[in-house]
XYZ file of C-alpha atoms in Angstrom:
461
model
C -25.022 -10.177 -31.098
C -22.879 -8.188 -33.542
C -19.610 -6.632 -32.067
C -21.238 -2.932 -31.667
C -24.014 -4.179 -29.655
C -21.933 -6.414 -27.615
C -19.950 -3.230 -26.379
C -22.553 -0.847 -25.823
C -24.576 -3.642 -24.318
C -21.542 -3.989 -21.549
C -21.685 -0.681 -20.926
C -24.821 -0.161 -20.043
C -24.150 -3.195 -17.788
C -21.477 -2.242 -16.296
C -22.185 1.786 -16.328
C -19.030 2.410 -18.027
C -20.671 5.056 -19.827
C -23.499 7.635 -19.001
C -25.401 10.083 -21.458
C -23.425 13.263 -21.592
C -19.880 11.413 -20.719
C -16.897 13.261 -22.166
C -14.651 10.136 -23.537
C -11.147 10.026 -24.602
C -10.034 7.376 -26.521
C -6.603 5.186 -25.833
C -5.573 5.056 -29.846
C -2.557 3.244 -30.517
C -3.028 2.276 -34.276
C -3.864 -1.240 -34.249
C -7.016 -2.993 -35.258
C -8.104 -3.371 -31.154
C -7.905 0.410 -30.533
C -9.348 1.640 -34.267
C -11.946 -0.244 -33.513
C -12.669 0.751 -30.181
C -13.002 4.430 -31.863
C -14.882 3.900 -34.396
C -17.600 2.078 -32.258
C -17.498 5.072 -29.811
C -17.751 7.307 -32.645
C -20.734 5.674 -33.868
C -22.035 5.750 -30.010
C -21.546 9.711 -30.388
C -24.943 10.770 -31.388
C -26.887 8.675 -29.595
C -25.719 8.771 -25.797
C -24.702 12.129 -26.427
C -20.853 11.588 -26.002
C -18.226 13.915 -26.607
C -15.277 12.240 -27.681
C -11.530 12.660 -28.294
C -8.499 10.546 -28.866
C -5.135 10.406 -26.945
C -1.411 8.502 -28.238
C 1.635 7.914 -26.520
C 4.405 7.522 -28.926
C 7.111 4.547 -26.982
C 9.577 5.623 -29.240
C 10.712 1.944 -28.917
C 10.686 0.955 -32.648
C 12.017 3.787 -34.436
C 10.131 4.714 -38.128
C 7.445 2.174 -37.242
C 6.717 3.915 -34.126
C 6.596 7.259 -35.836
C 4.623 5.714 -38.599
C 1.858 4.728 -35.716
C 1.688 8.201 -34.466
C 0.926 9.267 -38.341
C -1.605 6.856 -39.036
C -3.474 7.968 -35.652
C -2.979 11.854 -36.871
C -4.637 11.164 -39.801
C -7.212 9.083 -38.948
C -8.368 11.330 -36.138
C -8.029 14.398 -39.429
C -10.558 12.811 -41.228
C -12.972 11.758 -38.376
C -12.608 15.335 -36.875
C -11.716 14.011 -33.166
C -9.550 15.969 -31.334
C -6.370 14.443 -30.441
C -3.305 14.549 -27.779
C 0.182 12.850 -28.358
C 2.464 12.008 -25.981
C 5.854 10.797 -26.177
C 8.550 9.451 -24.417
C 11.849 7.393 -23.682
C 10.896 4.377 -22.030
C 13.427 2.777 -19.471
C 13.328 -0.802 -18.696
C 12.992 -1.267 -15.237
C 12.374 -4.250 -12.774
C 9.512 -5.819 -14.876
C 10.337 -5.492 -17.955
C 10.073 -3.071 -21.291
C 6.492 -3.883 -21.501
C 5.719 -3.008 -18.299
C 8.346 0.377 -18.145
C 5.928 0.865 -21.264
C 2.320 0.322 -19.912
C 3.445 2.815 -16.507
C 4.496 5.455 -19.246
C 1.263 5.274 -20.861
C -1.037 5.625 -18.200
C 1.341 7.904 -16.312
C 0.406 10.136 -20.047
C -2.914 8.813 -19.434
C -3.200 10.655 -16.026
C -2.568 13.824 -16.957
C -5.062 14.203 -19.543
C -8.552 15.921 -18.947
C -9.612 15.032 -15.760
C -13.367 15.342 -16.391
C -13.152 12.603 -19.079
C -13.392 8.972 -18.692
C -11.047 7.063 -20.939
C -11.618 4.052 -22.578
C -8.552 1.256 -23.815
C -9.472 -1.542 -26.348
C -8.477 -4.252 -24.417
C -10.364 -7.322 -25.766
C -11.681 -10.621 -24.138
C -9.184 -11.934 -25.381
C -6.313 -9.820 -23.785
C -8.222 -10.783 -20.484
C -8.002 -14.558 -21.083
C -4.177 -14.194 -21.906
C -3.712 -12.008 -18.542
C -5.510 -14.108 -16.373
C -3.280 -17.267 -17.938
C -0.170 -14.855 -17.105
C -1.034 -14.557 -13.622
C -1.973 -18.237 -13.178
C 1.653 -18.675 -14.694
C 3.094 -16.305 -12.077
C 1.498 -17.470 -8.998
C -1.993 -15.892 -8.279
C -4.639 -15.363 -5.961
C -8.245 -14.482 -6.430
C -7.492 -11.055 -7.839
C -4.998 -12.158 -10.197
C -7.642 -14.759 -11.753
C -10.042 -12.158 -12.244
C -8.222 -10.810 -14.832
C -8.789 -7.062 -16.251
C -11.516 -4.628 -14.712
C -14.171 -3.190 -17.020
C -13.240 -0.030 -14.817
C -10.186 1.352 -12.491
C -11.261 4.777 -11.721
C -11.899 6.705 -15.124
C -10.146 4.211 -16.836
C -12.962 1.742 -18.898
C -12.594 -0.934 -21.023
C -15.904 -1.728 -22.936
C -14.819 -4.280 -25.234
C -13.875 -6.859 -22.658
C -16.487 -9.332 -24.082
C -15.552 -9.226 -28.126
C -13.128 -11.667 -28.970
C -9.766 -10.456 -31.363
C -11.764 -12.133 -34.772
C -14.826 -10.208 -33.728
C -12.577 -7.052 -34.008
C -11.402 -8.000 -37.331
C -14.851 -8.819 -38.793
C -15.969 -5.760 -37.325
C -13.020 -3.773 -39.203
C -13.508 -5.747 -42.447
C -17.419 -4.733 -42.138
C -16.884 -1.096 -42.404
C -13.857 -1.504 -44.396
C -11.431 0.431 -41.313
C -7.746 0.118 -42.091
C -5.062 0.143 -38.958
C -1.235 -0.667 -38.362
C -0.100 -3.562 -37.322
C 3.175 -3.590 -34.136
C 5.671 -6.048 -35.038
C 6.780 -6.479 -31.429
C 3.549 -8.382 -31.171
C 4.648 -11.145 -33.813
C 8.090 -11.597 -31.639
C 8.372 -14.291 -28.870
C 10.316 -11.850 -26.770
C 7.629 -11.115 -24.172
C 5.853 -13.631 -22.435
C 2.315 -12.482 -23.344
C 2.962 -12.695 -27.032
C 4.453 -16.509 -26.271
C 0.801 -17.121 -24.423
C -0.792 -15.475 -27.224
C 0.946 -17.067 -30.439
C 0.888 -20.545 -28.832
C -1.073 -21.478 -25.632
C -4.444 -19.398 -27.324
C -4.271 -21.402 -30.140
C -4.534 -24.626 -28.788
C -7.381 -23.764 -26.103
C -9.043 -22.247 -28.774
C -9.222 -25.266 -30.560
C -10.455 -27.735 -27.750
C -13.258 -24.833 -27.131
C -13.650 -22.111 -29.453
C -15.170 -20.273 -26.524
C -12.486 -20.224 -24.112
C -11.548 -16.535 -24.210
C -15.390 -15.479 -23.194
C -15.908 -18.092 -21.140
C -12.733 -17.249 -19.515
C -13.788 -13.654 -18.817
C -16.700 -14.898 -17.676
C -14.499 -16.661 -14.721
C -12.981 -13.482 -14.075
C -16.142 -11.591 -13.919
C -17.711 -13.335 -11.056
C -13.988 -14.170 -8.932
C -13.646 -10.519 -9.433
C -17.296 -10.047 -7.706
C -16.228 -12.768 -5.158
C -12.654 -10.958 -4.595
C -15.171 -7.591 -4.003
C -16.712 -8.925 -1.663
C -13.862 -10.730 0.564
C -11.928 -7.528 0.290
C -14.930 -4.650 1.699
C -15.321 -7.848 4.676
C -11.217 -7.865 5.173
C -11.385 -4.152 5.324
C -13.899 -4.127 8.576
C -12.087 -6.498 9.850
C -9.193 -4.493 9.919
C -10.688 -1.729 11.667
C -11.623 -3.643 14.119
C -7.961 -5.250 15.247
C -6.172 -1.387 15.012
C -5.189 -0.869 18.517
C -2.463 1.582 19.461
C -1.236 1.911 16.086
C -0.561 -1.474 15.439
C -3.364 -4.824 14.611
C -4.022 -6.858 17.284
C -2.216 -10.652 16.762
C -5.091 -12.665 18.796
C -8.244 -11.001 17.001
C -5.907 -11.836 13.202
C -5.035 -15.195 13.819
C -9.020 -15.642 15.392
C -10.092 -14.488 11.701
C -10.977 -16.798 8.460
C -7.971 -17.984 6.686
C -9.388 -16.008 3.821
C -9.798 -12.843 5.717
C -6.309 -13.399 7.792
C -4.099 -12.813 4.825
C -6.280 -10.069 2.977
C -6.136 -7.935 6.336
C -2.529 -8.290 6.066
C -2.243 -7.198 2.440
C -4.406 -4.029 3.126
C -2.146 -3.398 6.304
C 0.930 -3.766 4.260
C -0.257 -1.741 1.568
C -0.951 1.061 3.896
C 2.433 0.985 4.781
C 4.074 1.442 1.592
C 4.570 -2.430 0.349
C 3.420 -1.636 -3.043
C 2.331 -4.918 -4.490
C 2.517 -7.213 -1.044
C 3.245 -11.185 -2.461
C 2.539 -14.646 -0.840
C 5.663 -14.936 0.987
C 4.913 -11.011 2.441
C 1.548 -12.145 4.127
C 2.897 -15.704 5.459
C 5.753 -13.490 7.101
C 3.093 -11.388 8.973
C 1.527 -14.406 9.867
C 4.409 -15.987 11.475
C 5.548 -12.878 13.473
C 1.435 -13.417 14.739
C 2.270 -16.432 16.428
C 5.765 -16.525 17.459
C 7.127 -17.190 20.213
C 9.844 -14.345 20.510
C 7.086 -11.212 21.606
C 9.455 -8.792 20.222
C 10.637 -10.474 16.244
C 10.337 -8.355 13.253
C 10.057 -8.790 9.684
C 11.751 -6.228 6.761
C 9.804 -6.013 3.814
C 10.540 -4.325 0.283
C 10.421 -0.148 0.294
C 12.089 0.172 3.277
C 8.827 -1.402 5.583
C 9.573 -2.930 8.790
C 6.989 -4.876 10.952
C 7.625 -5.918 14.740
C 5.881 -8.316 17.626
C 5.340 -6.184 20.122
C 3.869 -8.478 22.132
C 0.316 -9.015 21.186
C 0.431 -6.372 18.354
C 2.224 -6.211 15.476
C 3.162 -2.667 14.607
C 5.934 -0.401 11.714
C 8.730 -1.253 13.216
C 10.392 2.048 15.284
C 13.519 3.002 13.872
C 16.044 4.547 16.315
C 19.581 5.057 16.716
C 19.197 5.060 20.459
C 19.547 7.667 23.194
C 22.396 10.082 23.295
C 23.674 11.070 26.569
C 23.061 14.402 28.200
C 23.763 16.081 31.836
C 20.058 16.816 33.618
C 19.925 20.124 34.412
C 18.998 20.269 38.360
C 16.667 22.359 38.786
C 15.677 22.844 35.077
C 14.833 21.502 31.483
C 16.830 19.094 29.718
C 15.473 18.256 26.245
C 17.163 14.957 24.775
C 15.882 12.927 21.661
C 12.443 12.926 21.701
C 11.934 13.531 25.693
C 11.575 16.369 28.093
C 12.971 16.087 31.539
C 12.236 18.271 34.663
C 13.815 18.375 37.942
C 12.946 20.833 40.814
C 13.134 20.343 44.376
C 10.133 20.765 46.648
C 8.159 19.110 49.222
C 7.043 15.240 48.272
C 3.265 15.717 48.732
C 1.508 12.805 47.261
C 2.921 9.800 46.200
C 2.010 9.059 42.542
C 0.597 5.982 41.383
C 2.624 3.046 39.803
C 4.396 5.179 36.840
C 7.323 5.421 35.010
C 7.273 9.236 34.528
C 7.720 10.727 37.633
C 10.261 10.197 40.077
C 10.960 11.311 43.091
C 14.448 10.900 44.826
C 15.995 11.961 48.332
C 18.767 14.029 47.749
C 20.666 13.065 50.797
C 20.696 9.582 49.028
C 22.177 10.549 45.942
C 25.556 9.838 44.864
C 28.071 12.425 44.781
C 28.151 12.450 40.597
C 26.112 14.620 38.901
C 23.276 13.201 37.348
C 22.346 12.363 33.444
C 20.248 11.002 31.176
C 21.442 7.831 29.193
C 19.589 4.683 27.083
C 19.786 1.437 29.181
C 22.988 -0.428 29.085
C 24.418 -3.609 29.798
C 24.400 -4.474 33.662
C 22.169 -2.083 34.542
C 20.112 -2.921 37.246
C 17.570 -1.032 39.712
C 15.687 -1.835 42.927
C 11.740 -2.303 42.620
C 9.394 -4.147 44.422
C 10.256 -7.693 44.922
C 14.124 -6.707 44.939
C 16.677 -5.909 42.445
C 16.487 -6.935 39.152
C 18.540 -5.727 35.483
C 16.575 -3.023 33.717
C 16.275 -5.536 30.791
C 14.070 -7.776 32.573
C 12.029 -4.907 34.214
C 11.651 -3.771 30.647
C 10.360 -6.696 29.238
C 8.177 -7.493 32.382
C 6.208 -4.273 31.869
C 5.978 -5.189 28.139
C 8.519 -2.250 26.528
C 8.863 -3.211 23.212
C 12.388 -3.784 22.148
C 12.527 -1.561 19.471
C 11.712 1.227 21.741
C 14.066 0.334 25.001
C 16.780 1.798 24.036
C 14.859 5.393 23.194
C 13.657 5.419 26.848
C 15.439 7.735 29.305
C 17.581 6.298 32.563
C 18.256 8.556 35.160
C 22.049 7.922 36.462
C 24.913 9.116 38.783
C 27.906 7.938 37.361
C 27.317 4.220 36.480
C 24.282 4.282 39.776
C 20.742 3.607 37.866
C 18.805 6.111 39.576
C 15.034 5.789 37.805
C 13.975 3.850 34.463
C 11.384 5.611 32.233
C 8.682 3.095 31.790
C 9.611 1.115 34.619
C 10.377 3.308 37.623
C 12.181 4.838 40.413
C 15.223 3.135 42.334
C 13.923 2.700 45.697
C 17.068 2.577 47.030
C 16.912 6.309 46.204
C 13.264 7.143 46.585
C 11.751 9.547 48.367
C 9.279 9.244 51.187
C 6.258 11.327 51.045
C 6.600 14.353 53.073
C 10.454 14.628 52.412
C 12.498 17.573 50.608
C 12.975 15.902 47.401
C 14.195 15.760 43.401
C 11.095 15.595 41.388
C 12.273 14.550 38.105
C 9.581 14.458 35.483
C 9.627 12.690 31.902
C 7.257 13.633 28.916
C 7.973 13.059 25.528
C 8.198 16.759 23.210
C 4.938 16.611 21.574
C 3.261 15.967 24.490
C 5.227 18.526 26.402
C 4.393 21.206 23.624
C 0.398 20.419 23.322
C -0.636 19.584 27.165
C -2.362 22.141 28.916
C -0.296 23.148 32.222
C -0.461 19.996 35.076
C 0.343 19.118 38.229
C 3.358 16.757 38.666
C 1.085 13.558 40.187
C -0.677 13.796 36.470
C -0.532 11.632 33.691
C 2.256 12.654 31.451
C 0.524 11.666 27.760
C 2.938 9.221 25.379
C 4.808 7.874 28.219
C 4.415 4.027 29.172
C 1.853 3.814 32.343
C 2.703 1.061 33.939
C -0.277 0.826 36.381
């Protein structure tokens, strides 16, 4: 099959293209990307195409890159495509200049008619040579297979044409293009793979490049599939904002650390390695119910206790006088205090308290996060707020964000945990109803009675 048939028979395949498709072209200069035109062009008629041509000038090798942009003006003159150039001043950043480069391209890329697909010469070649790269680098599934014939408008149609079938093609209808002399250097790592692995592979099977891509075609299918079953399964283990450890760690290995990935993607970790998912895994099964894990871009994960969940990030509770009776609004809570008749005693919370004022301690009372030594009377005797904490399953990130109502150093009542009963109230007295909500909820609830659930707030029933 001659090189023009190969790529429109791949498109059809793979749908890349569609009668009526408005195409822009990815034209660099060299003999890939010419070609790539040229074969579009001569698509044109025939599938009814309208097609353009788009260049991003690097500015990275001075009169040869300005002699690149010519060639392209030119070219595009005499074939009468419309074209857009781009330029720019690529910095090098954690990757590399070839990758500062390639971001700066399609960045260019993106902004370009957003009706139009548009299609990059990358050869199956240049897929071979990736997926080596990644096996180089450390790779899973994904990695191995290689380029995709489509990312969203971006297509490649000539992923199975070798480089030499791009050059007979060229010679054929006699189709002149520039050659980049970064690509004869050894200073990137691709060119290295290209120059002197491809060589040698080549020459134990002159088919290596499309039977490579062939590889990559159906791991890519396999990867497809794994990842639409890892998403499910992630919807299934979200529970109160966080994925549930048990139902992970019950999963396939396979699915265990492609759930993760998705998770941590969601969260910002942009490109989540091998080292990133074992992490989550660990936190899933240790010991400690309340360890976390910092990953890169500022993501945080924590064990709180049978979910992991974004770590909460909190400086802690400042310290503020309860207005009695009245509103006190500190950090993210809202607390209430009135006096009136104890009517009902609530069920087993830790929102509403209710305390007999003729039990009180003579200091006026605050609001403070939990502090060494504290301690408060419960059921079963006293014990330090810690421990009640962690016995109703607080996690740790979040104990020192919960409101403790004191009299001078005197724990009074614990949110999440409850009230002091060596200060409680017995129904039917005159006492201090002090209620806790936290400010959203406070803002959005309709109007209701103090024995009520108070939304957000730890119920410890």
């Amino acid at each position: 099959m001659e090189f023009h048939d190969r790529v429109a028979e791949f498109c059809r395949e793979k749908v890349l293209l569609l009668p009526g498709d408005r195409v822009i072209c990815a034209l660099s200069g060299g003999a890939d990307s010419v070609a790539l035109l040229w074969s579009l062009f001569l698509l044109r008629e025939k599938w009814n195409l309208t097609i353009s041509a788009a260049h991003f000038n690097h500015n990275l090798r001075g009169e040869e890159s300005r002699r690149d942009e010519t060639f392209v003006r030119n070219l595009c003159r005499r074939l009468e495509i419309p074209l857009t150039v781009g330029q720019g001043e690529i910095v090098r950043q954690g990757r590399g200049m070839e990758d500062a480069a390639r971001r700066a391209r399609y960045a260019f890329f993106a902004t370009l008619d957003p009706t139009a697909k548009i299609a990059t010469a990358h050869t199956a070649d240049d897929n071979a040579e990736t997926v080596l790269l990644h096996l180089l680098r450390g790779t899973g599934l994904r990695g191995l297979g290689g380029i995709h014939p489509q990312q969203g408008r971006i297509i490649r149609p000539m992923l199975t044409v070798t480089r030499q079938e791009v050059e007979d093609f060229l010679n054929l209808w006699n189709l002149r293009h520039v050659e980049d002399s970064s690509n004869h250097g050894s200073d990137f790592l691709r060119n290295r793979i290209r120059r002197q692995v491809m060589p040698v592979l080549r020459q134990e099977n002159p088919r290596f490049s499309r039977n490579c891509g062939n590889m990559a075609m159906g791991l890519r299918q396999d990867e497809d599939f794994l990842h639409r079953h890892a998403t499910q399964a992630l919807s299934a283990l979200r529970r109160d904002g966080g994925i549930d450890c048990r139902g992970l760690l019950d999963l396939h290995p396979a699915l265990q650390s492609r759930v993760v990935a998705i998770y941590l993607k969601e969260l910002g970790v942009r490109e989540p390695e091998q080292i990133h998912l074992r992490q989550v895994l660990t936190l899933a099964v240790a010991d400690n119910p309340s360890a976390w894990v910092r990953f890169p871009g500022g993501v945080s994960l924590s064990r709180y206790y049978d979910l992991i969940c974004p770590a909460v990030q909190t400086d802690g509770l400042e310290t503020a006088t309860l207005s009695v009776p009245g509103e006190t609004r500190v950090g993210n809570w809202v607390i209430t205090a009135k006096t009136e008749t104890f009517r009902q005693k609530p069920a087993q919370t830790g929102y509403l308290f209710a305390l007999n004022p003729q039990k009180l301690p003579p200091q006026s009372l605050s609001i403070r996060a939990r502090q060494p030594g504290d301690t408060v009377a419960l059921p079963g005797g006293h014990r330090p707020v810690k421990k009640a904490m962690i016995d109703r399953k607080i996690p740790a990130a979040l104990r020192k964000e919960l409101p403790v109502i004191v009299a001078g150093e005197q724990v009074l009542a614990v949110t999440g945990v409850g009230v002091n009963l060596d200060f409680a109230a017995q129904v039917g007295e005159e006492a201090l109803i002090i209620r806790v909500c936290r400010k959203e909820d406070m803002d959005t609830a309709p109007e209701q009675e103090t024995e009520t659930i108070c939304p957000g707030v730890y119920d410890t029933r």
